[in-house]
Amino acid sequence: MRLRTPLALFGAALLVVVGPPLLSTGSGSDTGTQIPGLRFMVPNTPGGGYDITARTAAKNAEDAGLTHGIEVFNLPGAGGTVGVTRLVAERGNGKLAMSMGLGVVGAVHTNKSPKTLADTTPIARLTEEQDIVVVAKDSPYRTIDQLLTAWKKDPGKIPVGGGSSPGGPDHLAPMLMAKAAGIAPKQVNYIPFDGGGELLASILGDKVGFGVSGVGEYLDQIEAGELRLLAVTGPKRVPGLDAPTLREAGLDTDFTNWRGIVAPPGLSDAERDKLVGLVSELHASKQWRDSMEKNGWDDAFLTGDDFGDFLDGQDRRVATVLKELGL
């Protein structure tokens, strides 16, 4: 995630490392991208950003003929750290990968997880996306200005829902919004949910005053009129969406989230390169490019040691921002 505020934070999201020379025929058998029995773990509930990204990547890889029979499964808990612990326990398993992102980085800190992303094999950062501020269709808040006015008047009275644990993107975004609006972050009544699916039900059921989530997670609900989009958190408006940026709403902050893929520790070079090759070919495919456009994801492809260095930097930055926000 990137926060272009005085706190300036993070950038971009999902999958793999530079591998052996790849052919561009689109045939998995020709490129050596076939990984029979490949499993893709999602460390939160169905319907969230990690889930959507993982299932999209799996389908695109199969549609492009890169590999077949990918199993996507959910293992939610503790903001993604249950998944991290499981992944680390699968040492040497070259047929397992995990969808992850900034939310997992934050959850490792706030949950004091004994296993961290430093214990995994970094594969790649793939995408970056903005968060969005949404309310239910019957909400009294029709504009971001109306919401901010009410929120500043009584911050604790308006619960804020997010699909990540404290320290994750859906938590940091409203905290930075609050700080820019003159609200002490500790006054914010933040309610964490284990992924966008759980959060959606609470927004629609008026359990929270507003929700913050990734732009790609709720496009269908926004288009169907079930959710009202009030603002986007990035530096520019999102094409096709009628919503101002936070800066246009008078808040001196912006924010983007990222997603990526990691694998168990202890892989051989050949196993790591195989995963890298598969995701590199996926990144180059038309299927993936079309999915990025459809979901409002920005390309942020970064692989191998460079992705590992990025993860180290994100870990340090999350710790710094949580301290600066007094959280």
CSV table of N, CA and C in Angstrom, one decimal, residues 6-153:
chain,number,residue,atom,x,y,z
A,6,PRO,N,2.2,12.8,5.1
A,6,PRO,CA,3.5,12.9,5.8
A,6,PRO,C,4.0,11.6,6.3
A,7,LEU,N,3.1,10.6,6.4
A,7,LEU,CA,3.5,9.2,6.8
A,7,LEU,C,4.0,8.4,5.6
A,8,ALA,N,3.8,8.9,4.4
A,8,ALA,CA,4.0,8.2,3.2
A,8,ALA,C,4.2,6.7,3.3
A,9,LEU,N,3.3,5.9,2.9
A,9,LEU,CA,3.3,4.4,3.1
A,9,LEU,C,3.0,3.7,1.8
A,10,PHE,N,3.4,2.6,1.7
A,10,PHE,CA,3.2,1.4,0.8
A,10,PHE,C,2.7,1.5,-0.6
A,11,GLY,N,3.0,0.5,-1.3
A,11,GLY,CA,2.5,0.3,-2.7
A,11,GLY,C,2.4,-1.1,-3.1
A,12,ALA,N,1.4,-1.5,-3.8
A,12,ALA,CA,1.0,-2.5,-4.7
A,12,ALA,C,0.9,-4.0,-4.4
A,13,ALA,N,0.4,-5.1,-5.2
A,13,ALA,CA,-0.1,-6.4,-4.8
A,13,ALA,C,0.1,-7.7,-5.4
A,14,LEU,N,0.2,-8.8,-5.8
A,14,LEU,CA,0.2,-10.2,-5.8
A,14,LEU,C,1.2,-11.0,-6.7
A,15,LEU,N,1.8,-11.9,-6.7
A,15,LEU,CA,2.3,-13.2,-7.2
A,15,LEU,C,3.8,-13.3,-7.7
A,16,VAL,N,4.9,-13.7,-8.0
A,16,VAL,CA,6.0,-14.5,-8.4
A,16,VAL,C,7.4,-14.0,-8.7
A,17,VAL,N,8.4,-14.8,-8.9
A,17,VAL,CA,9.8,-14.5,-9.0
A,17,VAL,C,10.4,-14.8,-10.4
A,18,VAL,N,11.5,-14.2,-10.8
A,18,VAL,CA,12.1,-14.4,-12.1
A,18,VAL,C,12.6,-15.8,-12.2
A,19,GLY,N,12.2,-16.5,-13.2
A,19,GLY,CA,12.6,-17.9,-13.3
A,19,GLY,C,13.4,-18.1,-14.6
A,20,PRO,N,13.4,-19.3,-15.1
A,20,PRO,CA,14.1,-19.6,-16.3
A,20,PRO,C,13.5,-19.0,-17.5
A,21,PRO,N,14.2,-18.9,-18.7
A,21,PRO,CA,13.6,-18.3,-19.8
A,21,PRO,C,12.3,-18.9,-20.2
A,22,LEU,N,11.3,-18.1,-20.5
A,22,LEU,CA,9.9,-18.6,-20.8
A,22,LEU,C,9.6,-18.4,-22.2
A,23,LEU,N,8.9,-19.3,-22.8
A,23,LEU,CA,8.4,-19.2,-24.1
A,23,LEU,C,7.0,-18.5,-24.0
A,24,SER,N,6.5,-18.0,-25.1
A,24,SER,CA,5.3,-17.2,-25.1
A,24,SER,C,4.2,-17.8,-25.9
A,25,THR,N,4.2,-19.1,-26.0
A,25,THR,CA,3.2,-19.8,-26.8
A,25,THR,C,1.8,-19.9,-26.1
A,26,GLY,N,1.8,-19.7,-24.8
A,26,GLY,CA,0.6,-19.8,-24.0
A,26,GLY,C,0.3,-21.2,-23.7
A,27,SER,N,1.1,-22.2,-24.0
A,27,SER,CA,0.9,-23.6,-23.7
A,27,SER,C,1.7,-24.0,-22.4
A,28,GLY,N,1.0,-24.4,-21.4
A,28,GLY,CA,1.6,-24.8,-20.2
A,28,GLY,C,2.7,-25.9,-20.4
A,29,SER,N,2.4,-26.8,-21.3
A,29,SER,CA,3.3,-27.9,-21.6
A,29,SER,C,4.6,-27.4,-22.2
A,30,ASP,N,4.4,-26.4,-23.1
A,30,ASP,CA,5.6,-25.8,-23.8
A,30,ASP,C,6.4,-25.0,-22.8
A,31,THR,N,5.8,-24.2,-21.9
A,31,THR,CA,6.6,-23.3,-21.1
A,31,THR,C,7.0,-24.0,-19.8
A,32,GLY,N,6.6,-25.2,-19.5
A,32,GLY,CA,6.9,-25.8,-18.2
A,32,GLY,C,6.3,-25.2,-17.0
A,33,THR,N,5.1,-24.7,-17.2
A,33,THR,CA,4.4,-24.1,-16.1
A,33,THR,C,3.4,-25.0,-15.4
A,34,GLN,N,3.2,-26.2,-15.9
A,34,GLN,CA,2.3,-27.2,-15.3
A,34,GLN,C,2.8,-27.6,-14.0
A,35,ILE,N,1.9,-27.4,-12.9
A,35,ILE,CA,2.2,-27.9,-11.6
A,35,ILE,C,1.0,-28.7,-11.1
A,36,PRO,N,1.0,-30.0,-11.4
A,36,PRO,CA,-0.1,-30.9,-11.0
A,36,PRO,C,-0.3,-30.8,-9.5
A,37,GLY,N,-1.5,-30.7,-9.1
A,37,GLY,CA,-1.8,-30.7,-7.6
A,37,GLY,C,-1.6,-29.4,-6.9
A,38,LEU,N,-1.4,-28.3,-7.7
A,38,LEU,CA,-1.2,-27.0,-7.1
A,38,LEU,C,-2.4,-26.6,-6.2
A,39,ARG,N,-2.1,-26.1,-5.0
A,39,ARG,CA,-3.1,-25.6,-4.1
A,39,ARG,C,-2.8,-24.1,-3.8
A,40,PHE,N,-3.9,-23.4,-3.7
A,40,PHE,CA,-3.8,-21.9,-3.5
A,40,PHE,C,-4.6,-21.6,-2.2
A,41,MET,N,-3.8,-21.2,-1.2
A,41,MET,CA,-4.5,-20.9,0.1
A,41,MET,C,-4.9,-19.5,0.2
A,42,VAL,N,-6.1,-19.2,0.7
A,42,VAL,CA,-6.6,-17.9,0.9
A,42,VAL,C,-6.8,-17.7,2.4
A,43,PRO,N,-6.0,-16.8,3.1
A,43,PRO,CA,-6.0,-16.7,4.5
A,43,PRO,C,-7.1,-15.9,5.1
A,44,ASN,N,-8.3,-15.7,4.4
A,44,ASN,CA,-9.5,-15.1,5.0
A,44,ASN,C,-10.7,-15.8,4.3
A,45,THR,N,-11.9,-15.2,4.7
A,45,THR,CA,-13.1,-15.8,4.2
A,45,THR,C,-13.4,-15.6,2.8
A,46,PRO,N,-14.3,-16.4,2.2
A,46,PRO,CA,-14.7,-16.2,0.8
A,46,PRO,C,-15.3,-14.8,0.6
A,47,GLY,N,-15.0,-14.2,-0.6
A,47,GLY,CA,-15.6,-12.9,-0.9
A,47,GLY,C,-14.7,-11.7,-0.7
A,48,GLY,N,-13.6,-11.9,0.0
A,48,GLY,CA,-12.6,-10.8,0.3
A,48,GLY,C,-11.6,-10.7,-0.9
A,49,GLY,N,-10.7,-9.7,-0.7
A,49,GLY,CA,-9.8,-9.3,-1.8
A,49,GLY,C,-8.8,-10.5,-2.1
A,50,TYR,N,-8.3,-11.1,-1.0
A,50,TYR,CA,-7.4,-12.2,-1.3
A,50,TYR,C,-8.1,-13.4,-2.0
A,51,ASP,N,-9.3,-13.6,-1.6
A,51,ASP,CA,-10.1,-14.7,-2.3
A,51,ASP,C,-10.4,-14.4,-3.7
A,52,ILE,N,-10.9,-13.2,-4.0
A,52,ILE,CA,-11.1,-12.8,-5.4
A,52,ILE,C,-9.9,-12.9,-6.2
A,53,THR,N,-8.8,-12.4,-5.7
A,53,THR,CA,-7.5,-12.4,-6.5
A,53,THR,C,-7.1,-13.8,-6.7
A,54,ALA,N,-7.1,-14.7,-5.7
A,54,ALA,CA,-6.7,-16.0,-5.9
A,54,ALA,C,-7.5,-16.8,-6.9
A,55,ARG,N,-8.8,-16.7,-6.8
A,55,ARG,CA,-9.7,-17.4,-7.7
A,55,ARG,C,-9.6,-16.8,-9.1
A,56,THR,N,-9.4,-15.5,-9.2
A,56,THR,CA,-9.2,-15.0,-10.6
A,56,THR,C,-7.9,-15.5,-11.2
A,57,ALA,N,-6.9,-15.5,-10.4
A,57,ALA,CA,-5.6,-15.9,-10.9
A,57,ALA,C,-5.7,-17.4,-11.3
A,58,ALA,N,-6.3,-18.2,-10.5
A,58,ALA,CA,-6.4,-19.6,-10.8
A,58,ALA,C,-7.2,-19.9,-12.1
A,59,LYS,N,-8.3,-19.2,-12.2
A,59,LYS,CA,-9.1,-19.3,-13.4
A,59,LYS,C,-8.4,-18.8,-14.7
A,60,ASN,N,-7.7,-17.7,-14.6
A,60,ASN,CA,-7.0,-17.1,-15.7
A,60,ASN,C,-5.9,-18.1,-16.1
A,61,ALA,N,-5.2,-18.6,-15.2
A,61,ALA,CA,-4.1,-19.6,-15.5
A,61,ALA,C,-4.6,-20.8,-16.2
A,62,GLU,N,-5.7,-21.3,-15.8
A,62,GLU,CA,-6.3,-22.5,-16.5
A,62,GLU,C,-6.8,-22.1,-17.8
A,63,ASP,N,-7.5,-20.9,-17.9
A,63,ASP,CA,-8.0,-20.5,-19.2
A,63,ASP,C,-6.9,-20.3,-20.2
A,64,ALA,N,-5.8,-19.8,-19.7
A,64,ALA,CA,-4.6,-19.6,-20.6
A,64,ALA,C,-3.8,-20.8,-20.9
A,65,GLY,N,-4.3,-22.0,-20.4
A,65,GLY,CA,-3.6,-23.2,-20.6
A,65,GLY,C,-2.2,-23.4,-19.9
A,66,LEU,N,-2.0,-22.6,-18.9
A,66,LEU,CA,-0.7,-22.6,-18.2
A,66,LEU,C,-0.6,-23.8,-17.2
A,67,THR,N,-1.7,-24.2,-16.6
A,67,THR,CA,-1.7,-25.3,-15.7
A,67,THR,C,-3.2,-25.7,-15.5
A,68,HIS,N,-3.5,-26.8,-14.8
A,68,HIS,CA,-4.8,-27.2,-14.7
A,68,HIS,C,-5.1,-27.8,-13.3
A,69,GLY,N,-6.4,-27.7,-12.9
A,69,GLY,CA,-6.8,-28.4,-11.6
A,69,GLY,C,-6.3,-27.6,-10.4
A,70,ILE,N,-6.1,-26.3,-10.4
A,70,ILE,CA,-5.7,-25.6,-9.2
A,70,ILE,C,-6.8,-25.6,-8.2
A,71,GLU,N,-6.5,-26.0,-7.0
A,71,GLU,CA,-7.5,-26.0,-5.9
A,71,GLU,C,-7.3,-24.7,-5.1
A,72,VAL,N,-8.3,-23.9,-4.9
A,72,VAL,CA,-8.3,-22.7,-4.1
A,72,VAL,C,-9.1,-23.1,-2.8
A,73,PHE,N,-8.5,-22.9,-1.7
A,73,PHE,CA,-9.2,-23.1,-0.4
A,73,PHE,C,-9.0,-22.0,0.6
A,74,ASN,N,-9.9,-21.8,1.5
A,74,ASN,CA,-9.9,-20.8,2.5
A,74,ASN,C,-9.5,-21.3,3.8
A,75,LEU,N,-8.6,-20.6,4.5
A,75,LEU,CA,-8.2,-20.9,5.9
A,75,LEU,C,-8.1,-19.6,6.6
A,76,PRO,N,-9.3,-19.1,7.0
A,76,PRO,CA,-9.3,-17.8,7.7
A,76,PRO,C,-8.9,-17.9,9.2
A,77,GLY,N,-8.6,-16.7,9.7
A,77,GLY,CA,-8.3,-16.6,11.1
A,77,GLY,C,-7.2,-15.7,11.5
A,78,ALA,N,-7.5,-14.8,12.5
A,78,ALA,CA,-6.5,-13.9,13.0
A,78,ALA,C,-5.8,-13.0,11.9
A,79,GLY,N,-6.7,-12.5,11.0
A,79,GLY,CA,-6.2,-11.5,10.0
A,79,GLY,C,-5.2,-12.1,9.0
A,80,GLY,N,-5.2,-13.4,8.9
A,80,GLY,CA,-4.3,-14.1,7.9
A,80,GLY,C,-3.1,-14.8,8.6
A,81,THR,N,-2.9,-14.6,9.9
A,81,THR,CA,-1.8,-15.2,10.5
A,81,THR,C,-2.0,-16.7,10.7
A,82,VAL,N,-3.2,-17.2,10.8
A,82,VAL,CA,-3.4,-18.6,10.8
A,82,VAL,C,-2.9,-19.3,9.5
A,83,GLY,N,-3.2,-18.6,8.4
A,83,GLY,CA,-2.6,-19.1,7.1
A,83,GLY,C,-1.1,-19.0,7.0
A,84,VAL,N,-0.5,-18.0,7.6
A,84,VAL,CA,0.9,-17.9,7.6
A,84,VAL,C,1.5,-19.0,8.4
A,85,THR,N,1.0,-19.3,9.5
A,85,THR,CA,1.5,-20.4,10.3
A,85,THR,C,1.4,-21.8,9.6
A,86,ARG,N,0.2,-22.0,8.9
A,86,ARG,CA,0.1,-23.2,8.2
A,86,ARG,C,1.1,-23.3,7.0
A,87,LEU,N,1.3,-22.2,6.4
A,87,LEU,CA,2.2,-22.1,5.2
A,87,LEU,C,3.6,-22.5,5.7
A,88,VAL,N,4.0,-21.9,6.8
A,88,VAL,CA,5.4,-22.1,7.3
A,88,VAL,C,5.6,-23.6,7.7
A,89,ALA,N,4.5,-24.2,8.2
A,89,ALA,CA,4.5,-25.6,8.6
A,89,ALA,C,4.7,-26.5,7.4
A,90,GLU,N,4.3,-26.0,6.2
A,90,GLU,CA,4.4,-26.9,5.0
A,90,GLU,C,5.8,-26.7,4.3
A,91,ARG,N,6.8,-26.6,5.1
A,91,ARG,CA,8.2,-26.4,4.6
A,91,ARG,C,8.5,-27.4,3.5
A,92,GLY,N,9.0,-26.9,2.4
A,92,GLY,CA,9.4,-27.7,1.3
A,92,GLY,C,8.3,-28.1,0.3
A,93,ASN,N,7.1,-27.7,0.5
A,93,ASN,CA,6.0,-28.0,-0.3
A,93,ASN,C,5.9,-27.1,-1.5
A,94,GLY,N,6.4,-27.5,-2.7
A,94,GLY,CA,6.4,-26.7,-3.9
A,94,GLY,C,5.1,-26.6,-4.6
A,95,LYS,N,4.0,-27.3,-4.0
A,95,LYS,CA,2.7,-27.2,-4.7
A,95,LYS,C,1.7,-26.5,-3.8
A,96,LEU,N,2.2,-25.5,-3.0
A,96,LEU,CA,1.3,-24.7,-2.2
A,96,LEU,C,1.8,-23.3,-2.3
A,97,ALA,N,0.8,-22.4,-2.4
A,97,ALA,CA,1.1,-20.9,-2.4
A,97,ALA,C,0.0,-20.2,-1.7
A,98,MET,N,0.2,-19.0,-1.2
A,98,MET,CA,-0.8,-18.3,-0.4
A,98,MET,C,-0.9,-16.9,-1.0
A,99,SER,N,-2.2,-16.5,-1.2
A,99,SER,CA,-2.5,-15.1,-1.5
A,99,SER,C,-2.4,-14.3,-0.3
A,100,MET,N,-1.8,-13.1,-0.4
A,100,MET,CA,-1.6,-12.2,0.8
A,100,MET,C,-1.5,-10.8,0.3
A,101,GLY,N,-1.2,-9.9,1.3
A,101,GLY,CA,-1.0,-8.5,1.0
A,101,GLY,C,-0.7,-7.8,2.3
A,102,LEU,N,-1.0,-6.5,2.2
A,102,LEU,CA,-0.7,-5.6,3.3
A,102,LEU,C,-1.4,-6.0,4.6
A,103,GLY,N,-2.6,-6.5,4.5
A,103,GLY,CA,-3.4,-6.9,5.7
A,103,GLY,C,-2.6,-7.9,6.5
A,104,VAL,N,-2.0,-8.9,5.8
A,104,VAL,CA,-1.2,-9.9,6.6
A,104,VAL,C,0.0,-9.3,7.2
A,105,VAL,N,0.6,-8.3,6.6
A,105,VAL,CA,1.8,-7.7,7.2
A,105,VAL,C,1.4,-7.0,8.5
A,106,GLY,N,0.2,-6.3,8.5
A,106,GLY,CA,-0.3,-5.7,9.7
A,106,GLY,C,-0.7,-6.6,10.8
A,107,ALA,N,-1.4,-7.7,10.4
A,107,ALA,CA,-1.9,-8.7,11.3
A,107,ALA,C,-0.7,-9.4,12.1
A,108,VAL,N,0.4,-9.6,11.4
A,108,VAL,CA,1.5,-10.2,12.0
A,108,VAL,C,2.0,-9.4,13.2
A,109,HIS,N,1.9,-8.0,13.1
A,109,HIS,CA,2.3,-7.1,14.1
A,109,HIS,C,1.3,-7.1,15.2
A,110,THR,N,0.0,-6.9,14.9
A,110,THR,CA,-1.0,-6.7,15.9
A,110,THR,C,-1.4,-8.0,16.6
A,111,ASN,N,-1.2,-9.1,16.0
A,111,ASN,CA,-1.5,-10.4,16.6
A,111,ASN,C,-0.2,-11.0,17.3
A,112,LYS,N,0.9,-10.3,17.1
A,112,LYS,CA,2.2,-10.8,17.6
A,112,LYS,C,2.4,-12.3,17.2
A,113,SER,N,2.2,-12.5,15.9
A,113,SER,CA,2.4,-13.9,15.4
A,113,SER,C,3.8,-14.4,15.5
A,114,PRO,N,4.0,-15.6,16.0
A,114,PRO,CA,5.4,-16.2,16.1
A,114,PRO,C,5.9,-16.5,14.7
A,115,LYS,N,5.1,-16.7,13.7
A,115,LYS,CA,5.5,-17.0,12.4
A,115,LYS,C,5.2,-15.7,11.5
A,116,THR,N,6.2,-15.3,10.7
A,116,THR,CA,6.0,-14.0,10.0
A,116,THR,C,6.3,-14.3,8.5
A,117,LEU,N,6.1,-13.3,7.7
A,117,LEU,CA,6.3,-13.4,6.3
A,117,LEU,C,7.8,-13.6,6.0
A,118,ALA,N,8.7,-13.2,6.9
A,118,ALA,CA,10.1,-13.4,6.8
A,118,ALA,C,10.4,-14.9,6.8
A,119,ASP,N,9.5,-15.7,7.3
A,119,ASP,CA,9.7,-17.2,7.3
A,119,ASP,C,9.2,-17.9,6.0
A,120,THR,N,8.6,-17.1,5.1
A,120,THR,CA,8.1,-17.7,3.8
A,120,THR,C,9.0,-17.4,2.7
A,121,THR,N,8.7,-18.0,1.5
A,121,THR,CA,9.4,-17.8,0.3
A,121,THR,C,8.6,-16.7,-0.6
A,122,PRO,N,9.2,-15.5,-0.7
A,122,PRO,CA,8.4,-14.5,-1.5
A,122,PRO,C,8.4,-14.9,-3.0
A,123,ILE,N,7.2,-14.9,-3.6
A,123,ILE,CA,7.0,-15.2,-5.0
A,123,ILE,C,6.8,-13.9,-5.8
A,124,ALA,N,5.8,-13.1,-5.5
A,124,ALA,CA,5.6,-11.9,-6.3
A,124,ALA,C,4.5,-11.0,-5.7
A,125,ARG,N,4.7,-9.7,-6.0
A,125,ARG,CA,3.7,-8.7,-5.9
A,125,ARG,C,3.1,-8.5,-7.2
A,126,LEU,N,1.8,-8.6,-7.3
A,126,LEU,CA,1.1,-8.5,-8.7
A,126,LEU,C,0.3,-7.2,-8.9
A,127,THR,N,-0.5,-6.9,-7.9
A,127,THR,CA,-1.4,-5.8,-8.2
A,127,THR,C,-1.5,-4.7,-7.0
A,128,GLU,N,-1.9,-3.6,-7.4
A,128,GLU,CA,-2.2,-2.5,-6.5
A,128,GLU,C,-3.6,-2.0,-6.7
A,129,GLU,N,-4.3,-1.6,-5.7
A,129,GLU,CA,-5.6,-1.1,-5.9
A,129,GLU,C,-6.0,-0.1,-4.8
A,130,GLN,N,-6.9,0.8,-5.1
A,130,GLN,CA,-7.4,1.8,-4.1
A,130,GLN,C,-8.4,1.1,-3.2
A,131,ASP,N,-8.6,1.7,-2.0
A,131,ASP,CA,-9.7,1.3,-1.2
A,131,ASP,C,-10.9,2.3,-1.5
A,132,ILE,N,-12.0,1.9,-1.1
A,132,ILE,CA,-13.2,2.7,-1.3
A,132,ILE,C,-14.0,2.9,0.0
A,133,VAL,N,-14.7,4.0,0.1
A,133,VAL,CA,-15.5,4.3,1.3
A,133,VAL,C,-17.0,4.1,0.8
A,134,VAL,N,-17.7,3.1,1.4
A,134,VAL,CA,-19.0,2.8,1.0
A,134,VAL,C,-20.0,2.7,2.2
A,135,VAL,N,-21.3,2.9,1.8
A,135,VAL,CA,-22.4,2.8,2.8
A,135,VAL,C,-23.5,2.0,2.2
A,136,ALA,N,-24.4,1.6,3.0
A,136,ALA,CA,-25.6,0.9,2.4
A,136,ALA,C,-26.5,1.9,1.6
A,137,LYS,N,-27.3,1.4,0.7
A,137,LYS,CA,-28.1,2.2,-0.1
A,137,LYS,C,-29.1,3.1,0.6
A,138,ASP,N,-29.5,2.6,1.8
A,138,ASP,CA,-30.4,3.4,2.6
A,138,ASP,C,-29.7,4.3,3.7
A,139,SER,N,-28.4,4.4,3.6
A,139,SER,CA,-27.7,5.2,4.6
A,139,SER,C,-28.1,6.7,4.5
A,140,PRO,N,-28.1,7.4,5.6
A,140,PRO,CA,-28.4,8.8,5.6
A,140,PRO,C,-27.3,9.6,4.9
A,141,TYR,N,-26.1,9.0,4.8
A,141,TYR,CA,-24.9,9.7,4.2
A,141,TYR,C,-24.9,9.5,2.7
A,142,ARG,N,-25.2,10.6,2.0
A,142,ARG,CA,-25.3,10.5,0.5
A,142,ARG,C,-24.0,11.0,-0.1
A,143,THR,N,-23.2,11.7,0.6
A,143,THR,CA,-21.9,12.2,0.1
A,143,THR,C,-20.8,12.0,1.2
A,144,ILE,N,-19.6,12.1,0.7
A,144,ILE,CA,-18.5,12.0,1.7
A,144,ILE,C,-18.4,13.2,2.6
A,145,ASP,N,-18.8,14.3,2.2
A,145,ASP,CA,-18.9,15.5,3.0
A,145,ASP,C,-19.9,15.3,4.2
A,146,GLN,N,-21.1,14.7,3.9
A,146,GLN,CA,-22.0,14.5,4.9
A,146,GLN,C,-21.5,13.5,6.0
A,147,LEU,N,-20.8,12.4,5.5
A,147,LEU,CA,-20.3,11.5,6.4
A,147,LEU,C,-19.2,12.1,7.3
A,148,LEU,N,-18.3,12.9,6.7
A,148,LEU,CA,-17.2,13.5,7.5
A,148,LEU,C,-17.8,14.4,8.5
A,149,THR,N,-18.8,15.2,8.2
A,149,THR,CA,-19.4,16.1,9.1
A,149,THR,C,-19.9,15.4,10.4
A,150,ALA,N,-20.7,14.3,10.1
A,150,ALA,CA,-21.2,13.5,11.2
A,150,ALA,C,-20.1,12.8,12.0
A,151,TRP,N,-19.1,12.3,11.3
A,151,TRP,CA,-18.0,11.6,11.9
A,151,TRP,C,-17.2,12.5,12.9
A,152,LYS,N,-16.9,13.7,12.4
A,152,LYS,CA,-16.2,14.6,13.2
A,152,LYS,C,-17.0,15.1,14.5
A,153,LYS,N,-18.3,15.1,14.3
A,153,LYS,CA,-19.1,15.6,15.4
A,153,LYS,C,-19.1,14.5,16.6
